[in-house]
Coordinates of C-alpha atoms and ligand atoms in Angstrom, one line a residue:
M1 CA 160.1 37.5 113.9
L2 CA 162.7 40.0 113.6
G3 CA 166.1 39.2 112.4
L4 CA 168.8 39.4 115.0
M5 CA 171.7 41.4 113.2
Q6 CA 173.1 44.7 115.1
D7 CA 171.0 47.7 113.9
Q8 CA 173.8 50.0 112.6
P9 CA 172.4 52.8 110.5
L10 CA 174.2 53.6 107.1
L11 CA 175.6 56.7 107.9
I12 CA 178.1 58.5 105.4
S13 CA 180.6 59.4 108.4
S14 CA 180.9 55.6 108.8
L15 CA 182.5 55.6 105.2
L16 CA 185.3 58.3 106.2
E17 CA 186.0 56.5 109.4
F18 CA 186.3 53.2 107.6
A19 CA 188.9 55.1 105.0
E20 CA 191.0 56.7 107.6
S21 CA 191.5 53.3 109.8
H22 CA 191.8 50.8 106.8
H23 CA 193.5 53.3 103.9
G24 CA 194.7 56.1 106.1
D25 CA 197.7 56.8 103.8
A26 CA 195.8 56.5 100.6
E27 CA 196.2 59.5 98.9
I28 CA 194.0 62.5 98.1
V29 CA 195.7 64.8 95.0
S30 CA 194.0 68.0 94.4
R31 CA 194.9 70.6 91.6
R32 CA 194.2 74.0 93.6
V33 CA 192.5 77.0 92.4
E34 CA 195.8 78.4 92.5
G35 CA 197.7 76.4 90.1
D36 CA 199.6 74.3 92.3
I37 CA 198.7 71.0 93.7
H38 CA 198.0 70.1 96.9
R39 CA 198.5 66.3 98.5
Y40 CA 197.3 64.7 101.6
T41 CA 195.7 61.2 102.7
W42 CA 192.1 60.1 103.7
A43 CA 193.6 60.4 107.5
D44 CA 193.8 64.2 106.8
V45 CA 190.4 64.3 105.5
A46 CA 189.1 62.7 108.4
S47 CA 190.9 64.4 110.8
R48 CA 190.0 67.9 108.9
A49 CA 186.6 66.8 108.5
R50 CA 185.8 66.6 112.4
Q51 CA 187.3 70.0 112.7
V52 CA 184.8 71.1 109.9
A53 CA 181.9 69.4 112.1
N54 CA 183.6 71.2 115.6
A55 CA 183.2 74.8 113.4
L56 CA 179.7 73.8 112.3
D57 CA 178.7 73.2 115.8
G58 CA 180.3 76.3 116.6
E59 CA 177.7 78.3 114.4
D60 CA 174.6 76.6 116.2
L61 CA 173.9 75.1 113.2
L62 CA 171.0 72.7 113.7
F63 CA 170.3 69.0 112.8
S64 CA 169.6 69.0 109.1
D65 CA 170.5 72.7 108.1
R66 CA 171.6 73.4 105.2
V67 CA 175.4 74.6 104.3
A68 CA 175.8 75.5 100.8
T69 CA 178.9 75.0 98.6
L70 CA 180.3 76.8 95.5
A71 CA 183.2 74.8 94.5
W72 CA 185.3 73.1 92.0
N73 CA 186.5 69.1 92.7
G74 CA 189.4 69.6 95.7
Y75 CA 190.1 68.8 99.0
R76 CA 188.4 71.1 100.8
H77 CA 185.3 70.7 99.4
L78 CA 185.9 66.5 100.2
E79 CA 186.3 67.7 103.7
L80 CA 182.8 69.7 103.6
Y81 CA 181.2 66.8 102.2
Y82 CA 182.0 64.3 105.3
G83 CA 182.1 67.4 107.9
V84 CA 178.7 68.7 106.8
S85 CA 176.6 65.7 106.4
G86 CA 178.6 63.4 109.1
S87 CA 177.7 66.1 111.6
G88 CA 173.9 65.7 110.6
R89 CA 173.7 69.0 108.3
V90 CA 172.7 69.1 104.7
L91 CA 175.3 69.9 102.1
H92 CA 173.9 71.7 99.3
T93 CA 176.2 71.9 96.5
I94 CA 175.7 74.7 94.0
N95 CA 176.2 74.9 90.3
P96 CA 178.3 78.1 89.6
R97 CA 177.6 77.5 86.1
L98 CA 174.1 78.9 86.4
H99 CA 172.8 82.3 86.4
P100 CA 173.1 84.4 89.6
D101 CA 169.8 85.0 89.8
Q102 CA 169.2 81.2 89.7
I103 CA 171.9 80.8 92.3
A104 CA 170.2 83.2 94.6
W105 CA 167.2 81.8 94.0
I106 CA 168.2 78.2 94.8
A107 CA 169.8 79.7 98.0
N108 CA 166.9 81.1 99.3
H109 CA 165.0 77.9 98.3
A110 CA 167.2 75.6 100.2
E111 CA 167.4 78.2 103.0
D112 CA 171.1 78.1 103.2
Q113 CA 172.6 79.2 106.4
I114 CA 176.3 79.2 105.6
L115 CA 178.1 78.9 101.8
C116 CA 181.6 78.0 101.3
F117 CA 183.2 79.0 97.9
D118 CA 186.6 79.0 95.9
L119 CA 187.8 82.6 95.2
S120 CA 187.3 82.0 91.6
F121 CA 183.4 82.4 92.7
L122 CA 184.0 85.6 94.3
P123 CA 182.3 87.6 91.8
L124 CA 179.6 85.5 91.6
V125 CA 179.1 85.9 95.7
Q126 CA 179.5 89.5 95.3
A127 CA 176.6 89.3 92.7
V128 CA 174.4 87.5 95.2
H129 CA 175.0 87.7 98.6
A130 CA 172.6 90.9 99.2
R131 CA 169.7 88.7 98.0
C132 CA 170.3 85.7 100.3
P133 CA 169.0 86.7 103.6
T134 CA 169.4 83.3 105.3
I135 CA 173.3 83.1 104.5
R136 CA 174.7 84.2 107.9
K137 CA 178.4 83.2 107.0
W138 CA 180.6 83.4 103.9
V139 CA 183.4 80.9 103.8
A140 CA 186.1 81.5 101.5
L141 CA 187.9 78.2 100.3
C142 CA 191.4 79.6 101.0
D143 CA 194.1 80.4 103.6
A144 CA 193.9 83.3 106.0
D145 CA 196.2 85.3 104.4
R146 CA 194.4 85.3 100.9
L147 CA 191.3 86.6 102.1
P148 CA 190.3 89.3 99.8
L149 CA 189.9 92.6 102.2
D150 CA 187.9 94.9 100.4
S151 CA 185.4 92.3 99.0
G152 CA 182.6 94.1 100.3
V153 CA 180.7 90.7 101.0
P154 CA 180.1 90.8 105.1
H155 CA 180.2 88.0 107.5
L156 CA 183.5 86.7 105.0
V157 CA 185.8 84.1 106.7
S158 CA 188.6 82.1 105.4
Y159 CA 188.0 78.6 105.7
E160 CA 191.2 78.1 107.3
A161 CA 190.5 80.8 110.0
W162 CA 187.1 79.1 110.3
M163 CA 187.9 75.3 110.9
G164 CA 191.8 75.3 111.4
T165 CA 191.9 76.4 115.0
Q166 CA 188.9 73.8 115.9
P167 CA 189.8 70.5 117.6
T168 CA 190.4 67.6 115.6
D169 CA 188.6 65.1 117.7
Y170 CA 185.1 64.7 117.2
A171 CA 182.4 61.8 118.0
W172 CA 180.0 61.4 114.7
P173 CA 176.7 61.2 116.1
G174 CA 174.4 58.8 115.3
F175 CA 171.1 59.4 113.9
D176 CA 168.4 58.3 111.4
E177 CA 169.9 57.0 108.5
N178 CA 166.7 58.3 106.3
S179 CA 168.1 61.7 107.5
A180 CA 168.8 64.2 104.5
S181 CA 172.7 64.0 103.8
S182 CA 172.8 66.0 100.5
M183 CA 170.9 68.1 98.2
C184 CA 171.2 68.9 94.5
Y185 CA 169.0 71.3 92.1
T186 CA 168.0 70.1 88.5
S187 CA 168.8 72.2 85.6
G188 CA 165.3 73.6 85.5
T189 CA 164.5 73.6 81.8
T190 CA 160.9 74.5 82.4
G191 CA 159.7 75.8 85.5
N192 CA 161.6 76.3 88.7
P193 CA 164.5 74.3 89.6
K194 CA 163.5 71.4 91.9
A195 CA 165.9 69.4 94.5
A196 CA 166.5 66.1 95.0
L197 CA 167.1 65.5 98.7
Y198 CA 169.2 62.6 99.1
S199 CA 169.7 60.7 102.1
H200 CA 172.4 59.1 104.4
R201 CA 170.6 55.6 103.5
S202 CA 170.3 56.1 99.9
T203 CA 173.8 57.6 99.4
L204 CA 175.8 54.5 101.0
L205 CA 173.7 52.1 99.3
H206 CA 174.4 54.0 95.5
A207 CA 177.9 54.0 97.1
Y208 CA 178.0 50.0 97.3
A209 CA 176.4 49.7 94.2
A210 CA 178.9 52.0 92.3
C211 CA 181.7 49.7 93.5
L212 CA 180.4 46.9 91.5
P213 CA 182.3 45.1 89.1
D214 CA 179.8 45.5 86.6
V215 CA 179.5 49.2 87.6
M216 CA 182.6 51.4 88.1
C217 CA 184.6 48.3 89.4
L218 CA 186.3 50.3 91.9
S219 CA 189.1 48.8 94.3
A220 CA 192.0 50.0 96.5
R221 CA 194.4 49.5 93.5
D222 CA 192.6 52.5 91.6
A223 CA 193.3 56.1 91.3
V224 CA 189.8 57.9 90.8
L225 CA 189.7 61.1 88.9
P226 CA 186.5 62.7 89.2
V227 CA 186.3 65.0 86.1
V228 CA 182.5 65.3 86.6
P229 CA 181.9 68.0 88.7
M230 CA 181.2 67.5 93.1
F231 CA 178.4 70.7 92.6
H232 CA 176.6 68.3 90.5
V233 CA 174.8 65.0 91.7
N234 CA 177.6 64.5 94.2
A235 CA 180.3 64.1 91.3
W236 CA 178.5 60.6 90.5
G237 CA 179.0 59.6 94.1
L238 CA 182.8 58.6 93.5
P239 CA 183.7 60.8 96.9
Y240 CA 181.7 58.2 98.8
S241 CA 182.6 55.1 96.7
A242 CA 186.3 56.1 96.8
A243 CA 186.0 56.4 100.6
L244 CA 184.3 53.0 100.6
V245 CA 186.9 50.9 99.3
G246 CA 189.9 53.4 99.8
A247 CA 190.8 54.2 96.2
K248 CA 193.1 57.3 95.9
I249 CA 191.4 60.5 94.6
V250 CA 192.8 62.8 92.2
F251 CA 190.6 66.0 91.9
P252 CA 191.3 68.4 88.6
G253 CA 190.0 71.4 90.3
P254 CA 189.3 74.3 87.8
A255 CA 191.4 72.9 85.3
L256 CA 189.4 70.9 82.9
D257 CA 191.1 71.6 79.4
G258 CA 192.6 68.3 77.7
K259 CA 196.2 69.2 78.4
S260 CA 195.6 69.6 82.1
V261 CA 193.3 66.8 82.5
F262 CA 195.7 64.3 80.4
E263 CA 198.9 65.8 82.7
L264 CA 197.1 64.9 85.9
I265 CA 196.3 61.6 84.6
E266 CA 199.9 60.9 83.7
S267 CA 201.6 62.3 86.5
E268 CA 199.3 60.6 89.6
K269 CA 198.8 57.5 87.5
V270 CA 195.3 57.7 87.4
T271 CA 193.4 54.3 86.5
F272 CA 190.2 55.5 86.5
A273 CA 188.2 58.8 85.2
A274 CA 184.4 59.9 84.7
G275 CA 183.1 62.8 83.0
V276 CA 180.7 64.0 80.5
P277 CA 181.5 63.3 76.9
T278 CA 181.8 67.3 76.2
V279 CA 184.8 66.8 78.9
W280 CA 186.7 64.1 76.9
Q281 CA 186.4 65.4 73.5
M282 CA 188.8 68.1 74.9
L283 CA 191.1 65.3 76.4
L284 CA 190.8 63.2 72.9
G285 CA 191.5 66.4 70.8
H286 CA 194.6 66.9 73.1
A287 CA 195.9 63.6 73.0
Q288 CA 195.3 63.0 68.9
A289 CA 196.9 66.4 68.2
N290 CA 200.2 66.0 70.5
D291 CA 200.1 61.8 69.6
L292 CA 200.1 60.9 73.0
K293 CA 199.1 57.6 74.7
F294 CA 197.8 56.8 78.4
S295 CA 200.2 54.6 80.0
T296 CA 197.9 53.8 83.6
L297 CA 194.1 54.9 82.7
T298 CA 192.4 51.4 81.9
R299 CA 188.8 52.6 82.3
T300 CA 186.6 55.7 81.8
V301 CA 182.7 56.3 82.7
I302 CA 181.3 58.0 80.0
G303 CA 177.4 59.8 80.9
G304 CA 175.3 62.5 81.4
S305 CA 174.3 62.7 78.0
A306 CA 175.3 59.9 74.7
C307 CA 178.5 59.0 74.3
P308 CA 179.3 59.1 70.6
P309 CA 180.0 55.8 69.3
A310 CA 183.3 57.5 67.6
M311 CA 184.7 58.1 71.2
I312 CA 184.0 55.0 72.3
H313 CA 186.1 54.1 69.5
A314 CA 188.8 56.5 69.7
F315 CA 189.2 55.5 73.6
Q316 CA 188.6 51.7 72.8
E317 CA 190.6 51.2 69.9
K318 CA 193.4 53.6 69.5
Y319 CA 194.0 53.8 73.4
G320 CA 193.5 50.4 75.2
V321 CA 190.7 52.5 77.4
E322 CA 187.6 50.6 78.2
V323 CA 184.7 53.2 78.1
L324 CA 181.8 52.1 80.5
H325 CA 178.6 54.2 78.9
A326 CA 176.3 54.9 81.9
W327 CA 173.3 56.4 82.0
G328 CA 171.4 58.3 84.9
M329 CA 170.0 61.6 86.4
T330 CA 169.8 63.9 89.4
E331 CA 166.7 62.1 90.5
M332 CA 168.4 58.9 90.4
S333 CA 172.1 59.8 92.6
P334 CA 172.5 59.5 89.6
L335 CA 173.6 56.1 88.6
G336 CA 170.9 53.7 86.9
T337 CA 172.3 51.6 84.2
L338 CA 176.0 50.9 83.2
C339 CA 177.2 49.3 80.2
T340 CA 179.7 46.1 80.6
L341 CA 179.3 42.8 78.2
K342 CA 177.8 39.7 80.1
N343 CA 179.7 36.3 80.0
K344 CA 177.7 35.1 76.9
H345 CA 179.2 38.2 74.6
L346 CA 182.9 37.0 75.1
D347 CA 182.5 35.2 72.4
L348 CA 181.2 37.7 69.7
P349 CA 183.4 39.5 67.0
L350 CA 184.6 43.1 68.4
E351 CA 181.8 44.8 66.1
A352 CA 179.1 43.3 67.9
Q353 CA 180.6 43.8 71.2
T354 CA 180.9 47.5 70.3
A355 CA 177.4 47.8 69.4
I356 CA 176.3 46.5 72.7
R357 CA 178.9 48.9 74.4
M358 CA 177.1 51.7 72.6
K359 CA 173.9 51.4 74.2
Q360 CA 173.5 53.2 78.0
G361 CA 173.7 49.7 79.5
R362 CA 171.8 47.2 82.4
A363 CA 170.1 48.3 85.3
I364 CA 171.9 48.1 88.7
F365 CA 170.4 46.2 91.7
G366 CA 168.7 48.5 93.1
V367 CA 166.9 50.0 90.2
D368 CA 163.9 48.7 88.6
M369 CA 163.1 49.9 85.4
K370 CA 160.5 50.0 82.6
I371 CA 159.2 51.4 79.7
V372 CA 155.3 51.8 78.8
D373 CA 153.3 53.2 76.1
G374 CA 150.9 56.4 76.2
N375 CA 148.6 54.6 78.5
G376 CA 151.2 53.6 80.9
N377 CA 150.6 49.3 79.1
A378 CA 154.3 48.2 79.7
L379 CA 156.0 47.5 76.5
P380 CA 158.4 44.3 75.6
W381 CA 161.9 43.9 76.1
D382 CA 162.6 43.3 72.1
G383 CA 165.0 46.3 71.6
K384 CA 162.9 47.9 69.3
A385 CA 159.7 49.0 71.1
Y386 CA 160.4 52.5 72.5
G387 CA 158.3 54.5 75.2
D388 CA 158.8 56.5 78.4
L389 CA 161.1 55.4 80.7
L390 CA 160.3 54.8 84.4
V391 CA 162.4 54.0 87.5
K392 CA 162.1 53.0 90.8
G393 CA 164.7 52.3 93.6
P394 CA 165.9 53.0 97.1
W395 CA 168.5 55.8 95.4
V396 CA 165.2 57.2 93.2
V397 CA 163.7 60.6 94.3
K398 CA 159.6 59.9 95.9
E399 CA 159.3 63.7 95.8
Y400 CA 161.2 66.9 95.7
F401 CA 162.3 69.4 98.4
K402 CA 159.6 71.4 99.7
G403 CA 157.2 69.1 97.9
E404 CA 157.8 71.6 94.5
G405 CA 156.1 70.4 91.3
G406 CA 153.7 68.1 93.4
D407 CA 154.1 64.4 93.7
P408 CA 156.5 63.3 90.3
L409 CA 155.9 59.6 91.0
I410 CA 153.3 57.5 88.8
L411 CA 151.3 54.7 90.5
D412 CA 151.4 50.9 89.0
A413 CA 148.6 48.6 89.6
Q414 CA 150.2 47.5 92.7
Q415 CA 150.1 51.2 93.9
R416 CA 153.8 51.4 93.6
G417 CA 155.4 54.9 92.9
W418 CA 157.7 54.9 89.6
F419 CA 159.5 58.0 88.9
P420 CA 159.2 59.5 84.9
T421 CA 162.8 60.0 83.9
G422 CA 161.5 62.2 80.8
D423 CA 163.8 60.0 78.6
V424 CA 162.2 57.6 75.6
A425 CA 163.8 54.3 75.4
T426 CA 164.1 51.0 74.3
I427 CA 165.2 47.6 76.2
D428 CA 166.5 44.3 74.8
A429 CA 166.1 41.1 75.8
D430 CA 169.4 40.9 77.9
G431 CA 168.1 44.5 79.5
Y432 CA 170.3 46.3 78.0
L433 CA 168.9 50.1 78.2
Q434 CA 169.2 52.5 74.6
I435 CA 168.2 56.3 75.2
T436 CA 166.2 57.0 72.3
D437 CA 166.2 61.0 73.5
R438 CA 164.8 62.9 75.9
S439 CA 161.0 63.1 75.4
K440 CA 161.2 66.8 74.8
D441 CA 163.7 66.5 71.9
V442 CA 162.3 63.5 70.0
I443 CA 161.4 64.9 66.4
K444 CA 157.9 63.6 65.5
S445 CA 158.3 64.1 62.1
G446 CA 154.8 62.6 60.0
G447 CA 153.7 60.5 63.0
E448 CA 156.8 58.6 63.3
W449 CA 160.0 59.2 66.3
I450 CA 163.1 60.5 65.2
S451 CA 166.1 60.2 67.6
S452 CA 168.2 63.1 67.7
I453 CA 170.7 61.4 69.4
D454 CA 171.1 58.7 66.1
I455 CA 171.6 62.1 63.9
E456 CA 174.2 63.7 66.1
N457 CA 176.4 60.6 66.6
I458 CA 176.4 60.1 62.7
A459 CA 177.1 63.8 62.2
V460 CA 180.1 63.8 64.9
A461 CA 181.9 60.5 63.4
H462 CA 182.6 63.1 60.5
P463 CA 186.5 64.1 60.5
A464 CA 185.2 67.5 60.0
V465 CA 182.6 67.9 62.8
A466 CA 183.7 69.0 66.4
M467 CA 180.3 69.2 67.5
A468 CA 176.4 68.4 66.1
A469 CA 172.8 69.1 67.7
C470 CA 170.1 68.0 65.9
V471 CA 166.8 69.6 66.4
G472 CA 163.2 69.6 64.9
V473 CA 161.8 72.8 62.7
F474 CA 158.4 73.1 61.6
H475 CA 157.3 71.4 58.3
P476 CA 153.9 72.0 56.9
K477 CA 153.4 68.2 55.6
W478 CA 155.5 66.5 58.2
D479 CA 154.9 68.5 61.5
E480 CA 158.2 68.3 62.1
R481 CA 161.7 67.2 60.5
P482 CA 165.2 67.3 61.8
I483 CA 168.0 69.7 61.5
V484 CA 171.3 69.4 62.1
V485 CA 173.8 72.5 63.4
I486 CA 177.2 71.6 63.1
V487 CA 180.4 73.1 64.8
K488 CA 183.7 72.5 62.4
K489 CA 186.8 71.5 63.9
P490 CA 189.6 74.4 63.8
N491 CA 190.7 74.9 60.1
A492 CA 188.4 71.8 58.8
E493 CA 185.7 71.9 55.8
V494 CA 182.9 70.3 55.0
T495 CA 179.8 71.6 52.9
R496 CA 176.3 70.8 53.4
D497 CA 175.9 68.4 51.2
E498 CA 178.7 66.5 51.2
L499 CA 177.4 66.0 55.3
L500 CA 174.1 65.3 54.2
Q501 CA 175.4 62.6 51.6
F502 CA 177.6 61.3 54.6
Y503 CA 174.0 60.1 56.6
E504 CA 173.5 57.8 53.3
G505 CA 173.1 54.5 54.5
K506 CA 174.0 55.0 57.8
T507 CA 170.3 55.9 59.0
A508 CA 166.8 55.4 57.2
K509 CA 166.4 57.8 54.3
W510 CA 163.4 59.5 56.1
Q511 CA 165.5 59.9 59.3
I512 CA 168.5 62.1 57.3
P513 CA 168.3 65.8 57.9
D514 CA 166.6 68.1 55.8
D515 CA 169.5 70.9 56.6
V516 CA 172.8 71.5 57.9
V517 CA 173.4 74.9 60.2
F518 CA 176.7 76.1 60.5
M519 CA 177.3 77.4 63.6
D520 CA 180.6 79.0 65.5
A521 CA 179.3 77.5 68.9
I522 CA 176.2 75.2 70.3
P523 CA 175.3 76.9 73.8
I524 CA 176.4 74.4 76.5
G525 CA 174.4 74.1 79.6
A526 CA 175.4 74.4 83.3
T527 CA 175.9 70.4 83.3
G528 CA 178.2 70.2 80.4
K529 CA 175.3 69.5 77.9
I530 CA 173.8 71.1 74.7
L531 CA 171.2 73.3 76.0
K532 CA 168.6 72.5 73.1
T533 CA 166.4 75.3 74.2
K534 CA 168.8 77.8 73.9
L535 CA 169.4 76.5 70.7
R536 CA 166.0 76.7 69.5
E537 CA 165.9 79.9 70.5
Q538 CA 168.5 80.7 68.5
L539 CA 166.8 79.2 65.4
K540 CA 163.4 80.7 66.2
D541 CA 163.6 82.5 62.4
Y542 CA 164.9 79.9 60.9
R543 CA 162.9 78.0 58.2
L544 CA 163.7 75.2 56.2
P545 CA 164.3 75.5 52.4
G546 CA 160.9 75.2 50.5
A547 CA 159.2 75.1 53.6
Ligands
ADP601 P1 173.2 63.9 84.9 O1 173.8 65.1 84.3 O2 174.0 63.6 86.1 O3 173.1 63.1 83.9 P2 170.8 65.1 84.7 O4 169.6 65.4 85.7 O5 170.9 66.6 84.8 O6 171.7 64.4 85.4 O7 170.4 64.7 83.4 C1 169.8 63.2 83.4 C2 169.5 63.4 82.1 O8 170.6 63.2 81.0 C3 168.6 61.9 81.6 O9 167.4 61.9 81.6 C4 169.0 61.8 80.4 O10 168.1 62.5 79.3 C5 170.5 62.1 79.9 N1 171.4 61.4 79.9 C6 172.1 60.9 81.1 N2 173.1 60.1 80.9 C7 172.7 59.9 79.6 C8 173.4 59.0 78.4 N3 174.5 58.4 78.7 N4 172.8 58.7 77.2 C9 171.8 59.8 76.7 N5 171.3 60.6 77.5 C10 171.7 60.8 78.8

């Protein structure tokens, strides 16, 4: 017997309709590429997203055709999020930090039809347009009078001229909630990039989950600052979750330095911010150097790579900002776990609470997870046993776009498919996940594993260290030994021996790195994470002392 409830598909357009009807005057504030501040409301987003949908219909785009963006976090990008997906097309957000060859490759692979770009990416468009035969229109996200005339890019129009004259009424179509809504390519450290293809259903379920109190706890009282880019995993779903609760959104545009982000937080009374550790490093650096305090910011979600304990401390103890350590990945839309305490933890001493907060957190309802050994056997949740982390759930990929890379899932005894995350982790008795490492970054020393994350976390707690990266290097006896690459803070000093001494008592003796290499900079990838592959390449002539 079927239930007798209404069969209404979960569609992205419904989020916008809700935000318009119930929170129409909540603000969307954007720092524009031009540097000025633009402000309008959810009602304006809805009206202009309908104009975008009309403009797309005028292009004779088919259902599920791809419309790409190369854009910062801003209001026009938000209109495309809703106009493209809402009208049944697929929004393909491209990471502008990728190499032009990669951008051309993924635009071709996705068969993008239209590409919308911020003017800061015009040189990139000029470099790739001739190699993107499927793209029939290039839309510069600017006013008509700012459209560059001699760009050499054919079929180029300004966004405002393209959509601005369209009618503001449009009936959002109804369709199967499993239809594709947006796509995001993973950085592809090995092989070709692969795309996660999100659906309306997966996006809405993820948006609901993100708002839960033990996840991001979003509400109509929040002013949300997504520093995490809209070109990477839909800014962790915040453009959707903010609509679902009617929150104000504050978009930082291209200005991601500590000073600009701090000023925006203060002037727009931001309560909630989300980003990767490298961005928060800049923000904290600015706040510390200028002796500033946050007056409205209460929570920050930090994820994408391990959040150093020193950063959690600084936010919580010095600034009174709650850190929500999060773990996820492109293939998971991206949220998997978030770290909040349970009722039984509330009476624990601060230090014990902080120890919990340093883990990546508990699974969100909708995400199943387990850790397995090399033979696929489930390992105990004791906080000690570590193994390969597998996940499944309605917002986890089952395969990549166009079947790239084959079937990624691993079947269990019940023939249920689990997605292998490529992470190595422990899970404790309370269900808190702790990422030990990426499986390819873990250092295998004499049959024992050393977590590069642990080694890095200790180093960045040293006052002279701005950034640290731990990699394994060949050792004739132990196979691999850890070394730590350090970037010093400006005008700070620390020697090799002082730093190695700093490790004493903080980790097992055999896990202490064998050497310290000082560098001016550590290579950072397109999503703000340390590029270990590139770093290893830079260190290829390095030999351990005495090895
Ligand atoms: P995203 O950049 O959104 O996190 P990616 O797919 O680029 O998504 O990267 C996912 C990987 O990033 C994870 O598999 C994991 O290795 C790493 N990662 C994400 N969050 C954390 C975290 N809080 N701690 C440690 N590693 C993390």
